[in-house]
Structures are given as C-alpha cells and as structure tokens.
mmCIF file of C-alpha atoms in Angstrom:
data_model
loop_
_atom_site.group_PDB
_atom_site.id
_atom_site.type_symbol
_atom_site.label_atom_id
_atom_site.label_comp_id
_atom_site.label_asym_id
_atom_site.label_seq_id
_atom_site.Cartn_x
_atom_site.Cartn_y
_atom_site.Cartn_z
ATOM 1 C CA MET A 105 -0.943 -14.638 -27.696
ATOM 2 C CA ARG A 106 -1.397 -12.782 -24.445
ATOM 3 C CA PHE A 107 -3.058 -12.959 -21.054
ATOM 4 C CA ILE A 108 -3.492 -10.599 -18.104
ATOM 5 C CA HIS A 109 -2.410 -11.606 -14.611
ATOM 6 C CA ALA A 110 -4.143 -9.644 -11.821
ATOM 7 C CA ALA A 111 -4.520 -10.174 -8.073
ATOM 8 C CA ASP A 112 -5.565 -8.516 -4.816
ATOM 9 C CA ILE A 113 -8.381 -6.446 -6.248
ATOM 10 C CA HIS A 114 -10.198 -6.169 -2.885
ATOM 11 C CA LEU A 115 -13.423 -4.938 -4.434
ATOM 12 C CA ASP A 116 -15.163 -2.313 -2.286
ATOM 13 C CA SER A 117 -12.331 -2.189 0.241
ATOM 14 C CA PRO A 118 -12.319 1.379 1.637
ATOM 15 C CA LEU A 119 -9.456 3.799 1.119
ATOM 16 C CA THR A 120 -8.183 5.083 4.465
ATOM 17 C CA GLY A 121 -6.338 8.177 5.633
ATOM 18 C CA LEU A 122 -8.536 10.934 4.221
ATOM 19 C CA ALA A 123 -11.920 10.391 5.824
ATOM 20 C CA ALA A 124 -11.326 13.171 8.379
ATOM 21 C CA TYR A 125 -10.770 15.802 5.683
ATOM 22 C CA PRO A 126 -13.948 17.733 4.783
ATOM 23 C CA ASP A 127 -12.682 18.334 1.236
ATOM 24 C CA ALA A 128 -11.663 14.697 0.622
ATOM 25 C CA PRO A 129 -12.813 13.214 -2.706
ATOM 26 C CA ALA A 130 -15.556 11.095 -1.116
ATOM 27 C CA GLU A 131 -16.931 9.576 -4.321
ATOM 28 C CA LEU A 132 -13.472 8.708 -5.627
ATOM 29 C CA LEU A 133 -12.530 7.117 -2.300
ATOM 30 C CA ARG A 134 -15.718 5.086 -2.268
ATOM 31 C CA THR A 135 -15.485 3.702 -5.805
ATOM 32 C CA ALA A 136 -11.710 3.564 -6.400
ATOM 33 C CA THR A 137 -11.341 -0.238 -6.320
ATOM 34 C CA ARG A 138 -14.324 -0.662 -8.653
ATOM 35 C CA ASP A 139 -13.068 1.998 -11.050
ATOM 36 C CA ALA A 140 -9.608 0.419 -11.194
ATOM 37 C CA PHE A 141 -11.128 -2.993 -11.940
ATOM 38 C CA ALA A 142 -13.371 -1.530 -14.640
ATOM 39 C CA ASN A 143 -10.240 0.039 -16.175
ATOM 40 C CA LEU A 144 -8.596 -3.395 -16.186
ATOM 41 C CA VAL A 145 -11.545 -4.978 -17.968
ATOM 42 C CA THR A 146 -11.522 -2.178 -20.547
ATOM 43 C CA VAL A 147 -7.819 -2.765 -21.252
ATOM 44 C CA ALA A 148 -8.416 -6.530 -21.525
ATOM 45 C CA ILE A 149 -11.088 -5.955 -24.174
ATOM 46 C CA GLU A 150 -9.075 -3.352 -26.084
ATOM 47 C CA GLU A 151 -5.967 -5.559 -26.114
ATOM 48 C CA LYS A 152 -8.040 -8.608 -27.167
ATOM 49 C CA ILE A 153 -6.296 -10.836 -24.651
ATOM 50 C CA ASP A 154 -6.802 -14.594 -24.714
ATOM 51 C CA PHE A 155 -7.707 -14.967 -21.010
ATOM 52 C CA LEU A 156 -7.602 -13.247 -17.619
ATOM 53 C CA ILE A 157 -6.171 -14.709 -14.393
ATOM 54 C CA ILE A 158 -7.185 -13.395 -10.953
ATOM 55 C CA ALA A 159 -4.822 -14.864 -8.342
ATOM 56 C CA GLY A 160 -6.811 -14.348 -5.150
ATOM 57 C CA ASP A 161 -8.444 -11.679 -2.993
ATOM 58 C CA LEU A 162 -10.910 -10.521 -5.592
ATOM 59 C CA TYR A 163 -13.113 -9.576 -2.646
ATOM 60 C CA ASP A 164 -12.177 -8.036 0.696
ATOM 61 C CA GLY A 165 -14.213 -10.500 2.729
ATOM 62 C CA ASN A 166 -17.945 -11.024 2.946
ATOM 63 C CA TRP A 167 -19.996 -8.413 1.080
ATOM 64 C CA LYS A 168 -22.052 -5.824 2.950
ATOM 65 C CA ASP A 169 -24.753 -6.486 0.368
ATOM 66 C CA PHE A 170 -25.088 -8.111 -3.039
ATOM 67 C CA ASN A 171 -23.994 -4.985 -4.938
ATOM 68 C CA THR A 172 -20.341 -6.067 -4.792
ATOM 69 C CA GLY A 173 -21.158 -9.372 -6.493
ATOM 70 C CA ILE A 174 -23.497 -7.711 -8.979
ATOM 71 C CA PHE A 175 -20.764 -5.273 -10.000
ATOM 72 C CA PHE A 176 -18.274 -8.121 -10.530
ATOM 73 C CA SER A 177 -20.829 -10.084 -12.571
ATOM 74 C CA SER A 178 -21.416 -7.057 -14.787
ATOM 75 C CA GLN A 179 -17.694 -6.759 -15.519
ATOM 76 C CA MET A 180 -17.490 -10.486 -16.270
ATOM 77 C CA GLY A 181 -20.397 -9.998 -18.643
ATOM 78 C CA ARG A 182 -18.363 -7.432 -20.559
ATOM 79 C CA LEU A 183 -15.569 -9.988 -20.926
ATOM 80 C CA LYS A 184 -18.025 -12.703 -21.990
ATOM 81 C CA VAL A 185 -19.267 -10.522 -24.843
ATOM 82 C CA ALA A 186 -15.628 -10.150 -25.911
ATOM 83 C CA ALA A 187 -15.129 -13.962 -25.670
ATOM 84 C CA ILE A 188 -12.490 -13.635 -22.912
ATOM 85 C CA PRO A 189 -12.480 -16.431 -20.301
ATOM 86 C CA VAL A 190 -11.527 -15.709 -16.683
ATOM 87 C CA TYR A 191 -9.728 -18.067 -14.298
ATOM 88 C CA LEU A 192 -10.461 -17.122 -10.726
ATOM 89 C CA LEU A 193 -8.689 -18.285 -7.572
ATOM 90 C CA TYR A 194 -9.755 -17.310 -4.051
ATOM 91 C CA GLY A 195 -7.211 -16.234 -1.419
ATOM 92 C CA ASN A 196 -7.324 -15.491 2.297
ATOM 93 C CA HIS A 197 -9.761 -12.555 2.038
ATOM 94 C CA ASP A 198 -12.294 -14.409 -0.113
ATOM 95 C CA ALA A 199 -11.704 -17.984 1.059
ATOM 96 C CA ASP A 200 -14.708 -20.282 1.503
ATOM 97 C CA SER A 201 -14.565 -19.579 5.247
ATOM 98 C CA GLU A 202 -14.765 -15.814 4.675
ATOM 99 C CA MET A 203 -17.664 -15.672 2.220
ATOM 100 C CA THR A 204 -21.293 -16.286 3.135
ATOM 101 C CA ARG A 205 -22.852 -14.428 0.192
ATOM 102 C CA THR A 206 -22.400 -15.677 -3.371
ATOM 103 C CA LEU A 207 -23.968 -15.145 -6.764
ATOM 104 C CA SER A 208 -23.937 -17.241 -9.903
ATOM 105 C CA LEU A 209 -21.328 -15.970 -12.344
ATOM 106 C CA PRO A 210 -21.337 -15.913 -16.158
ATOM 107 C CA ASP A 211 -20.121 -19.151 -17.734
ATOM 108 C CA ASN A 212 -16.874 -17.552 -18.950
ATOM 109 C CA VAL A 213 -15.670 -17.497 -15.310
ATOM 110 C CA HIS A 214 -13.906 -20.654 -14.115
ATOM 111 C CA ARG A 215 -13.162 -21.023 -10.402
ATOM 112 C CA PHE A 216 -10.345 -23.126 -9.010
ATOM 113 C CA PRO A 217 -11.697 -25.519 -6.361
ATOM 114 C CA SER A 218 -10.612 -25.322 -2.720
ATOM 115 C CA ASN A 219 -10.549 -29.040 -1.855
ATOM 116 C CA LYS A 220 -7.565 -29.840 -4.092
ATOM 117 C CA ALA A 221 -5.487 -28.415 -6.922
ATOM 118 C CA ALA A 222 -7.090 -28.637 -10.358
ATOM 119 C CA THR A 223 -6.131 -27.980 -13.974
ATOM 120 C CA PHE A 224 -8.007 -26.029 -16.638
ATOM 121 C CA ARG A 225 -6.913 -26.883 -20.191
ATOM 122 C CA LEU A 226 -7.169 -24.547 -23.166
ATOM 123 C CA PRO A 227 -6.488 -26.913 -26.096
ATOM 124 C CA GLY A 228 -6.657 -24.239 -28.765
ATOM 125 C CA LEU A 229 -3.830 -22.326 -27.089
ATOM 126 C CA LYS A 230 -2.064 -25.366 -25.621
ATOM 127 C CA VAL A 231 -2.219 -23.746 -22.187
ATOM 128 C CA ALA A 232 -2.756 -25.526 -18.872
ATOM 129 C CA LEU A 233 -3.626 -23.510 -15.756
ATOM 130 C CA HIS A 234 -3.073 -25.195 -12.399
ATOM 131 C CA GLY A 235 -4.396 -23.788 -9.130
ATOM 132 C CA ARG A 236 -6.169 -24.225 -5.816
ATOM 133 C CA SER A 237 -8.337 -21.734 -3.945
ATOM 134 C CA PHE A 238 -8.172 -21.250 -0.182
ATOM 135 C CA LYS A 239 -10.765 -23.179 1.823
ATOM 136 C CA ASP A 240 -9.800 -21.399 5.058
ATOM 137 C CA ALA A 241 -8.494 -17.853 5.400
ATOM 138 C CA ALA A 242 -5.581 -18.958 7.603
ATOM 139 C CA THR A 243 -4.133 -21.475 5.141
ATOM 140 C CA THR A 244 -0.581 -22.088 6.331
ATOM 141 C CA ASP A 245 0.159 -25.313 4.426
ATOM 142 C CA ASN A 246 2.424 -25.342 1.395
ATOM 143 C CA LEU A 247 -0.158 -25.819 -1.366
ATOM 144 C CA ALA A 248 2.327 -25.713 -4.245
ATOM 145 C CA VAL A 249 3.856 -29.119 -3.454
ATOM 146 C CA ASN A 250 0.599 -30.849 -4.440
ATOM 147 C CA TYR A 251 0.014 -28.996 -7.700
ATOM 148 C CA PRO A 252 -0.385 -31.251 -10.785
ATOM 149 C CA ASP A 253 2.509 -32.205 -13.029
ATOM 150 C CA PRO A 254 2.974 -29.983 -16.103
ATOM 151 C CA VAL A 255 1.361 -30.922 -19.400
ATOM 152 C CA ALA A 256 4.203 -31.773 -21.780
ATOM 153 C CA GLY A 257 4.604 -29.428 -24.727
ATOM 154 C CA TRP A 258 2.070 -26.912 -23.379
ATOM 155 C CA LEU A 259 2.451 -23.593 -21.586
ATOM 156 C CA ASN A 260 1.915 -24.420 -17.913
ATOM 157 C CA ILE A 261 0.801 -21.646 -15.555
ATOM 158 C CA GLY A 262 0.592 -22.089 -11.809
ATOM 159 C CA VAL A 263 -1.920 -19.828 -10.044
ATOM 160 C CA LEU A 264 -1.236 -19.464 -6.318
ATOM 161 C CA HIS A 265 -2.035 -17.106 -3.447
ATOM 162 C CA THR A 266 1.072 -17.109 -1.271
ATOM 163 C CA ALA A 267 3.363 -14.999 0.886
ATOM 164 C CA LEU A 268 6.351 -16.691 -0.785
ATOM 165 C CA GLU A 269 9.697 -16.499 0.989
ATOM 166 C CA GLY A 270 11.029 -13.225 2.343
ATOM 167 C CA ASN A 271 7.735 -11.298 2.470
ATOM 168 C CA SER A 272 7.530 -10.697 6.210
ATOM 169 C CA ALA A 273 5.193 -7.716 5.746
ATOM 170 C CA HIS A 274 2.401 -10.068 4.669
ATOM 171 C CA ALA A 275 0.663 -12.843 6.596
ATOM 172 C CA HIS A 276 2.463 -16.140 6.079
ATOM 173 C CA TYR A 277 -0.201 -17.920 4.040
ATOM 174 C CA ALA A 278 0.503 -20.912 1.770
ATOM 175 C CA PRO A 279 4.275 -20.522 2.295
ATOM 176 C CA CYS A 280 6.699 -21.788 -0.331
ATOM 177 C CA SER A 281 10.048 -20.901 -1.891
ATOM 178 C CA ILE A 282 11.135 -19.822 -5.354
ATOM 179 C CA ALA A 283 13.105 -23.061 -5.660
ATOM 180 C CA GLU A 284 9.959 -25.098 -4.948
ATOM 181 C CA LEU A 285 7.998 -23.214 -7.597
ATOM 182 C CA GLU A 286 10.746 -23.653 -10.173
ATOM 183 C CA ALA A 287 10.886 -27.380 -9.405
ATOM 184 C CA ARG A 288 7.258 -27.869 -10.547
ATOM 185 C CA GLY A 289 8.349 -27.411 -14.165
ATOM 186 C CA TYR A 290 5.826 -24.704 -15.067
ATOM 187 C CA GLN A 291 6.771 -21.796 -17.328
ATOM 188 C CA TYR A 292 4.900 -19.104 -15.356
ATOM 189 C CA TRP A 293 3.646 -18.652 -11.799
ATOM 190 C CA ALA A 294 0.788 -16.159 -11.409
ATOM 191 C CA LEU A 295 0.958 -15.227 -7.724
ATOM 192 C CA GLY A 296 -1.205 -13.112 -5.447
ATOM 193 C CA HIS A 297 -1.253 -11.880 -1.812
ATOM 194 C CA VAL A 298 1.819 -9.584 -1.842
ATOM 195 C CA HIS A 299 0.616 -6.101 -2.774
ATOM 196 C CA GLU A 300 3.872 -4.971 -4.368
ATOM 197 C CA TYR A 301 4.945 -5.692 -7.949
ATOM 198 C CA LYS A 302 7.726 -8.278 -8.065
ATOM 199 C CA LEU A 303 9.147 -10.333 -10.926
ATOM 200 C CA TRP A 304 11.728 -13.133 -11.093
ATOM 201 C CA ARG A 305 13.091 -14.637 -14.302
ATOM 202 C CA GLY A 306 15.010 -17.862 -13.747
ATOM 203 C CA ASP A 307 14.078 -21.409 -14.703
ATOM 204 C CA CYS A 308 10.577 -19.965 -15.010
ATOM 205 C CA VAL A 309 8.879 -16.593 -14.633
ATOM 206 C CA ILE A 310 7.418 -15.889 -11.192
ATOM 207 C CA ALA A 311 5.407 -12.703 -10.652
ATOM 208 C CA PHE A 312 3.320 -10.712 -8.213
ATOM 209 C CA PRO A 313 1.366 -7.998 -10.074
ATOM 210 C CA GLY A 314 0.604 -6.121 -6.829
ATOM 211 C CA ASN A 315 -2.867 -4.828 -6.086
ATOM 212 C CA LEU A 316 -4.934 -2.866 -8.595
ATOM 213 C CA GLN A 317 -5.523 0.188 -6.416
ATOM 214 C CA GLY A 318 -3.539 1.575 -3.481
ATOM 215 C CA ARG A 319 -5.826 1.947 -0.457
ATOM 216 C CA HIS A 320 -3.567 3.793 2.022
ATOM 217 C CA ILE A 321 -0.100 5.330 2.307
ATOM 218 C CA ARG A 322 1.552 1.913 2.799
ATOM 219 C CA GLU A 323 0.430 1.084 -0.738
ATOM 220 C CA ALA A 324 2.094 4.070 -2.398
ATOM 221 C CA GLY A 325 3.197 4.250 -6.009
ATOM 222 C CA PRO A 326 1.706 2.961 -9.280
ATOM 223 C CA ARG A 327 -0.682 -0.015 -9.109
ATOM 224 C CA GLY A 328 -2.043 -2.436 -11.669
ATOM 225 C CA ALA A 329 -1.739 -5.832 -13.337
ATOM 226 C CA LEU A 330 0.583 -7.631 -15.779
ATOM 227 C CA LEU A 331 0.175 -8.180 -19.527
ATOM 228 C CA VAL A 332 2.052 -11.358 -20.468
ATOM 229 C CA SER A 333 2.849 -12.549 -23.994
ATOM 230 C CA PHE A 334 3.582 -16.173 -24.882
ATOM 231 C CA GLU A 335 4.253 -18.336 -27.904
ATOM 232 C CA ASN A 336 5.123 -22.013 -28.381
ATOM 233 C CA ALA A 337 4.963 -22.707 -24.632
ATOM 234 C CA GLU A 338 7.443 -19.924 -23.894
ATOM 235 C CA ILE A 339 6.909 -16.704 -21.976
ATOM 236 C CA GLY A 340 7.856 -13.525 -23.828
ATOM 237 C CA THR A 341 7.350 -10.021 -22.469
ATOM 238 C CA VAL A 342 5.827 -9.166 -19.092
ATOM 239 C CA ASP A 343 4.581 -5.566 -19.035
ATOM 240 C CA ARG A 344 2.870 -3.617 -16.259
ATOM 241 C CA LEU A 345 -0.633 -2.278 -16.845
ATOM 242 C CA LEU A 346 -1.292 0.679 -14.569
ATOM 243 C CA VAL A 347 -5.035 0.999 -13.959
ATOM 244 C CA ASP A 348 -5.258 2.797 -10.590
ATOM 245 C CA VAL A 349 -7.452 5.881 -10.400
ATOM 246 C CA LEU A 350 -5.847 7.563 -7.380
ATOM 247 C CA ARG A 351 -2.211 7.274 -6.321
ATOM 248 C CA TRP A 352 -0.562 7.541 -2.898
ATOM 249 C CA HIS A 353 2.871 9.116 -2.582
ATOM 250 C CA ALA A 354 5.360 9.596 0.265
ATOM 251 C CA LEU A 355 7.188 12.896 -0.286
ATOM 252 C CA GLU A 356 10.312 13.781 1.702
ATOM 253 C CA VAL A 357 11.288 17.452 1.674
ATOM 254 C CA ASP A 358 14.760 18.515 2.819
ATOM 255 C CA VAL A 359 14.303 21.794 4.686
ATOM 256 C CA ALA A 360 17.941 22.086 5.774
ATOM 257 C CA PRO A 361 18.269 25.436 3.913
ATOM 258 C CA ALA A 362 15.265 26.898 5.768
ATOM 259 C CA ASP A 363 15.793 29.291 8.667
ATOM 260 C CA SER A 364 12.085 29.923 9.358
ATOM 261 C CA LEU A 365 8.679 28.307 9.153
ATOM 262 C CA ALA A 366 7.826 30.440 6.110
ATOM 263 C CA GLU A 367 10.912 29.214 4.275
ATOM 264 C CA ALA A 368 10.151 25.589 5.167
ATOM 265 C CA VAL A 369 6.630 26.012 3.805
ATOM 266 C CA ARG A 370 8.055 27.491 0.589
ATOM 267 C CA LEU A 371 10.339 24.479 0.113
ATOM 268 C CA ALA A 372 7.481 22.054 0.780
ATOM 269 C CA GLY A 373 5.259 23.945 -1.635
ATOM 270 C CA ARG A 374 7.840 23.807 -4.403
ATOM 271 C CA ALA A 375 8.295 20.063 -3.889
ATOM 272 C CA LEU A 376 4.525 19.558 -4.155
ATOM 273 C CA GLU A 377 4.385 21.636 -7.346
ATOM 274 C CA GLN A 378 7.125 19.501 -8.930
ATOM 275 C CA LEU A 379 5.301 16.322 -7.911
ATOM 276 C CA VAL A 380 2.049 17.515 -9.489
ATOM 277 C CA GLU A 381 3.878 18.496 -12.688
ATOM 278 C CA LYS A 382 5.310 14.969 -13.026
ATOM 279 C CA SER A 383 2.145 13.082 -12.084
ATOM 280 C CA GLY A 384 -0.020 14.017 -15.054
ATOM 281 C CA VAL A 385 -3.772 14.000 -14.467
ATOM 282 C CA LEU A 386 -3.962 11.243 -11.853
ATOM 283 C CA PRO A 387 -5.174 12.454 -8.420
ATOM 284 C CA LEU A 388 -2.519 12.232 -5.685
ATOM 285 C CA VAL A 389 -2.733 11.639 -1.946
ATOM 286 C CA VAL A 390 0.565 12.702 -0.377
ATOM 287 C CA ARG A 391 2.253 12.203 2.969
ATOM 288 C CA VAL A 392 4.768 15.032 3.414
ATOM 289 C CA THR A 393 7.759 14.495 5.705
ATOM 290 C CA LEU A 394 10.095 17.419 6.427
ATOM 291 C CA THR A 395 13.695 16.316 7.018
ATOM 292 C CA GLY A 396 17.165 17.792 7.438
ATOM 293 C CA ALA A 397 19.268 19.642 10.000
ATOM 294 C CA SER A 398 17.623 23.044 9.847
ATOM 295 C CA LYS A 399 17.918 26.364 11.649
ATOM 296 C CA ALA A 400 14.113 26.334 11.671
ATOM 297 C CA HIS A 401 13.961 23.074 13.645
ATOM 298 C CA GLY A 402 12.951 24.646 16.949
ATOM 299 C CA GLU A 403 10.333 26.902 15.368
ATOM 300 C CA LEU A 404 8.822 24.039 13.370
ATOM 301 C CA PHE A 405 8.599 21.856 16.467
ATOM 302 C CA GLY A 406 6.597 24.463 18.299
ATOM 303 C CA LEU A 407 4.270 25.375 15.437
ATOM 304 C CA GLU A 408 3.332 22.033 13.890
ATOM 305 C CA THR A 409 -0.372 22.909 13.712
ATOM 306 C CA GLN A 410 0.286 26.109 11.782
ATOM 307 C CA LEU A 411 2.837 24.334 9.582
ATOM 308 C CA ARG A 412 0.303 21.665 8.629
ATOM 309 C CA ALA A 413 -2.315 24.318 7.846
ATOM 310 C CA GLU A 414 0.174 26.254 5.674
ATOM 311 C CA VAL A 415 1.062 23.132 3.658
ATOM 312 C CA LEU A 416 -2.607 22.174 3.275
ATOM 313 C CA ALA A 417 -3.387 25.676 2.006
ATOM 314 C CA HIS A 418 -0.548 25.538 -0.510
ATOM 315 C CA ALA A 419 -1.659 22.105 -1.721
ATOM 316 C CA ALA A 420 -5.201 23.416 -2.197
ATOM 317 C CA SER A 421 -3.923 26.355 -4.243
ATOM 318 C CA ILE A 422 -1.910 24.233 -6.680
ATOM 319 C CA GLY A 423 -3.766 20.934 -6.779
ATOM 320 C CA SER A 424 -7.430 21.843 -7.014
ATOM 321 C CA GLU A 425 -9.161 18.448 -7.269
ATOM 322 C CA ARG A 426 -5.959 16.474 -7.864
ATOM 323 C CA LEU A 427 -3.916 16.820 -4.674
ATOM 324 C CA TRP A 428 -4.655 16.011 -1.041
ATOM 325 C CA ILE A 429 -2.321 15.871 1.952
ATOM 326 C CA GLU A 430 -2.791 12.636 3.919
ATOM 327 C CA LYS A 431 -0.465 13.673 6.740
ATOM 328 C CA LEU A 432 2.431 15.985 7.505
ATOM 329 C CA ARG A 433 5.303 14.616 9.558
ATOM 330 C CA LEU A 434 8.225 16.429 11.122
ATOM 331 C CA ASP A 435 11.561 14.610 11.128
ATOM 332 C CA THR A 436 13.988 17.536 11.252
ATOM 333 C CA SER A 437 16.946 17.958 13.602
ATOM 334 C CA PRO A 438 18.736 21.007 15.055
ATOM 335 C CA HIS A 439 21.180 22.864 12.846
ATOM 336 C CA ALA A 440 24.762 21.903 13.679
ATOM 337 C CA LEU A 441 25.772 25.496 14.486
ATOM 338 C CA ALA A 442 22.978 25.827 17.045
ATOM 339 C CA GLY A 443 23.649 22.471 18.616
ATOM 340 C CA ASP A 444 26.331 23.616 21.087
ATOM 341 C CA VAL A 445 25.919 26.929 22.881
ATOM 342 C CA THR A 446 28.134 26.317 25.922
ATOM 343 C CA ALA A 447 30.455 29.123 24.815
ATOM 344 C CA ARG A 448 27.672 31.657 25.420
ATOM 345 C CA LEU A 449 28.017 31.449 29.219
ATOM 346 C CA ASP A 450 24.427 32.610 29.700
ATOM 347 C CA ALA A 451 21.010 31.190 30.535
ATOM 348 C CA VAL A 452 20.844 29.367 27.177
ATOM 349 C CA ALA A 453 24.041 27.523 28.026
ATOM 350 C CA ASP A 454 22.585 26.667 31.444
ATOM 351 C CA LEU A 455 19.481 25.327 29.714
ATOM 352 C CA GLN A 456 21.617 23.120 27.486
ATOM 353 C CA ALA A 457 23.337 21.623 30.528
ATOM 354 C CA LEU A 458 19.984 20.942 32.202
ATOM 355 C CA LEU A 459 18.512 19.334 29.089
ATOM 356 C CA SER A 460 21.571 17.146 28.562
ATOM 357 C CA ALA A 461 21.296 15.786 32.103
ATOM 358 C CA ALA A 462 17.493 15.585 32.306
ATOM 359 C CA GLU A 463 16.986 12.039 31.062
ATOM 360 C CA PHE A 464 19.467 10.714 33.627
ATOM 361 C CA ASP A 465 17.777 12.443 36.574
ATOM 362 C CA PRO A 466 15.295 9.896 38.049
ATOM 363 C CA VAL A 467 13.500 12.494 40.209
ATOM 364 C CA PHE A 468 12.955 14.808 37.244
ATOM 365 C CA MET A 469 11.871 11.960 34.927
ATOM 366 C CA LYS A 470 9.353 10.631 37.455
ATOM 367 C CA SER A 471 7.889 14.104 37.961
ATOM 368 C CA LEU A 472 7.727 14.664 34.200
ATOM 369 C CA GLU A 473 5.973 11.357 33.595
ATOM 370 C CA GLU A 474 3.363 12.121 36.260
ATOM 371 C CA ASP A 475 2.682 15.580 34.832
ATOM 372 C CA LEU A 476 2.443 14.290 31.263
ATOM 373 C CA MET A 477 0.097 11.436 32.189
ATOM 374 C CA GLN A 478 -2.238 13.908 33.896
ATOM 375 C CA LEU A 479 -2.213 16.010 30.732
ATOM 376 C CA ILE A 480 -2.793 13.007 28.451
ATOM 377 C CA GLY A 481 -5.732 11.947 30.592
ATOM 378 C CA LYS A 482 -7.539 15.129 29.536
ATOM 379 C CA LEU A 483 -6.936 14.682 25.785
ATOM 380 C CA PRO A 484 -9.582 13.366 23.357
ATOM 381 C CA LEU A 485 -8.955 9.810 22.139
ATOM 382 C CA GLU A 486 -8.479 10.950 18.514
ATOM 383 C CA VAL A 487 -5.629 13.251 19.579
ATOM 384 C CA ILE A 488 -3.941 10.445 21.511
ATOM 385 C CA ASP A 489 -4.200 8.112 18.499
ATOM 386 C CA ALA A 490 -2.858 10.781 16.135
ATOM 387 C CA LEU A 491 0.310 11.753 18.044
ATOM 388 C CA ALA A 492 3.211 9.318 18.213
ATOM 389 C CA SER A 493 4.815 11.286 21.053
ATOM 390 C CA VAL A 494 1.702 10.848 23.207
ATOM 391 C CA ARG A 495 1.630 7.129 22.523
ATOM 392 C CA SER A 496 5.303 6.965 23.536
ATOM 393 C CA VAL A 497 4.587 8.571 26.899
ATOM 394 C CA ARG A 498 1.718 6.174 27.543
ATOM 395 C CA ALA A 499 4.095 3.302 26.787
ATOM 396 C CA GLY A 500 6.593 4.630 29.341
ATOM 397 C CA GLU A 501 9.103 5.867 26.729
ATOM 398 C CA THR A 502 9.547 9.377 28.164
ATOM 399 C CA ARG A 503 13.321 9.432 27.650
ATOM 400 C CA ALA A 504 12.863 9.348 23.869
ATOM 401 C CA LEU A 505 10.543 12.349 24.149
ATOM 402 C CA VAL A 506 13.097 14.306 26.193
ATOM 403 C CA ARG A 507 15.798 13.545 23.614
ATOM 404 C CA ALA A 508 13.530 14.828 20.837
ATOM 405 C CA ILE A 509 12.185 17.936 22.563
ATOM 406 C CA GLY A 510 15.431 19.025 24.239
ATOM 407 C CA PRO A 511 17.318 19.986 21.065
ATOM 408 C CA ALA A 512 14.210 21.609 19.592
ATOM 409 C CA LEU A 513 13.643 23.724 22.689
ATOM 410 C CA LEU A 514 17.304 24.694 22.845
ATOM 411 C CA ASP A 515 17.378 25.561 19.149
ATOM 412 C CA TYR A 516 14.253 27.693 19.492
ATOM 413 C CA VAL A 517 15.479 29.589 22.552
ATOM 414 C CA ALA A 518 18.962 30.131 21.103
ATOM 415 C CA LYS A 519 17.496 31.516 17.886
ATOM 416 C CA ALA A 520 15.101 33.783 19.801
ATOM 417 C CA GLY A 521 18.067 35.284 21.618
#
C-alpha cells in the first residue's frame, strides 16, 4: 500500500529571474507550477496509489481569477476517476485569511478544518490522518500539541504545515520540535512549508517533500514529492518523485587557470557543456559564478558586461531551448604572483601603496563617496537594483568597494605593463 506526500505546490506562482531576457521560455515560466502538478497527478494514477496528501500551500494566495481553482478541480477530477482520495491541508499562503475566492471541489477531496485538528479514517486501509489547516496566515501557535491521540493498531499520519525547529530561512509558522512530533505516537508526519527535501527516521518518520517546482535560484536542484509505502501500520520505503519541468542550478566555475577573458569564457563554456550533458532533457536555468585566484582577475573586473555577453552567447550555442543564464557573478581574486609588486620600484608599485592606504584616508574616502553618490544619482533604478556594489555605496559601505576594486585595478595595470 502506498501514498504520495506533496506540499508547497504554489499553483500559478510566477517563476522569477528570467523575465528581463527576450529569449526566456515565457510559456514554460508561466505554466511551470501547473505542469509539475499535472505530472504529479499522472504519476499518482500510474502508480495506483491509495491516497494523496497535500500538506499546505496548494495555492500562492488569493487567485487572480477562477482559472487557478478550475485547473485544480480538473486535476482532482482525474484522481476521482482513478478512485484516489485527496487529503488537503491549507498553510500560510492559502489560509482562510488569505483566500477570498473558492470553488466547490470533487467529493474525493477532503479538507482539514481550520478551527481545530480533525481525523480522517480510512477503515479499509486502517489509516488515520490527523491535521489542521491554518485559519490565519501568521499562525505562530504550536498546533501539533493539540492533535488527536493515535488510533491504536492503525497507521497514524500527522499532516502539518510548520517551520519545525532549525529552519530559520522560513517564516516561523506553527513552530514545533522533532521531539514533540515523535511524542504524539504517530508513525509518519507529512509536513509542509519548508521548500527543501528533508527526512528524519527515528521513533517515527518525519518528512518535508519540498516544493514541486523551483521558482527562482534560491530553489535550485531537483523538486518533487514523496512516494511512501506502508504495511501493517509500519512505514516502509520513502522515495522521491521528481516532477519539476524546469530546474534551477548554481554553477561555480574555477577560473584560476585563466590568464585572459577569453580563457575564462572557455572554462565557463566547458562547465556549462558538462552540466547540460548530465542534466538530460530537462530545461536548466543557471546562475554562473566565476571563482578562483586568477591572472585574469583585473581584466574580468573591468569587462563584466562583455564577459556576461560571451557566456550568454556560449550558452545559446550549446543549449538551444534547454539552457538559460539567470545571472553571471564575479567572485574572483587577484593571482598571488600579481598581488605584490613593490619590488618593481615604478608607478605600479606607487599605485599599490596608494591603494593600500586609501581606505584609511578620511579625506580621500569622503571625496570618493561624494563623487560616487553623484554618479549613482544619474543611474536608472534597474541598474542600481542589479549591482551589489552600487547598493553598498548607497548604504555607506565604500571601504568594502575600495578593498574589492583596489586589487583588481592593480592586477589589471600590472598585467598591462
């Protein structure tokens, strides 16, 4: 006997990070969350599962129109034809306080109430599902402590939308600890809210399936749900079901061997080719970060616009409709041999001395800040938002900028001779 545990579907939530690209896969970006959910329903039917659990955040807030609800109803209709019941819990994004539009759902969909925890019993399987939906988006009470006692001799599953302990990256909703969940005496906890896959096997099995579809670079890597087997009130295997239709990836490229922009581009291109070879047919959205102590550091720093264009061109040549660059970041440092040029006894050595002392010269720093602020005042807002160095200057963090630019400038001048 088997069930699927899914969560954080966020139907019709937009994918972000590619909208500014004229060649971005607009249709795929628009329908990705729906396509991933349709894939999940297809797998559920093919695997002939006994039931489906959705542990919160089915929706991404109130619908723009009824099409979101109509799409979900159509997928539930597919499961009804296959005689697969669905147990649905609402989380912070689709809490009662967040939703003003609703539609009647097929009778195979059972919703956990928001006023108190409730139990759905499946006598034929000897399964009891316990859960409580969010009434308010900002639910900060520990809901798990008031969940019902387990049904003796049955498989007891707790369904809960929670940050759990130690997940500081997510809003602290319905907080609880692993020890508190284990103390309830259930065999499985089907959790939602945390968008990363996590699994604990102790006195019981506790799991986050993660979200079905990554929506931005912070949700990189494979995405999907969990296929759980059980027998005689015991949990067996817990396997990941990957149903995403587009995958985000953070790619670090060590360009330490490069001594020019062209060589750095070649290394980045080769890394992208290897990534595409390993990824199969799934479309990829990649953030490329160049790292390493490189002789090309100074040249790269001065030609970031050209570097980005070169990498985009290479990605277009190898990826066709399967590879897009979300962003290119530069995190290189000067090559060790170019880092100290005092022995030269020339203008480059003088420049190194000036750069080393610059951040400690209050007159120079004040003048620099004034000049930079005048320059920033003339920049378009989208440029200011896109450049971390500009944001640093606006926040009064000019010293960090001097530390970053100084070595790059020195490296570039030293190399140029």
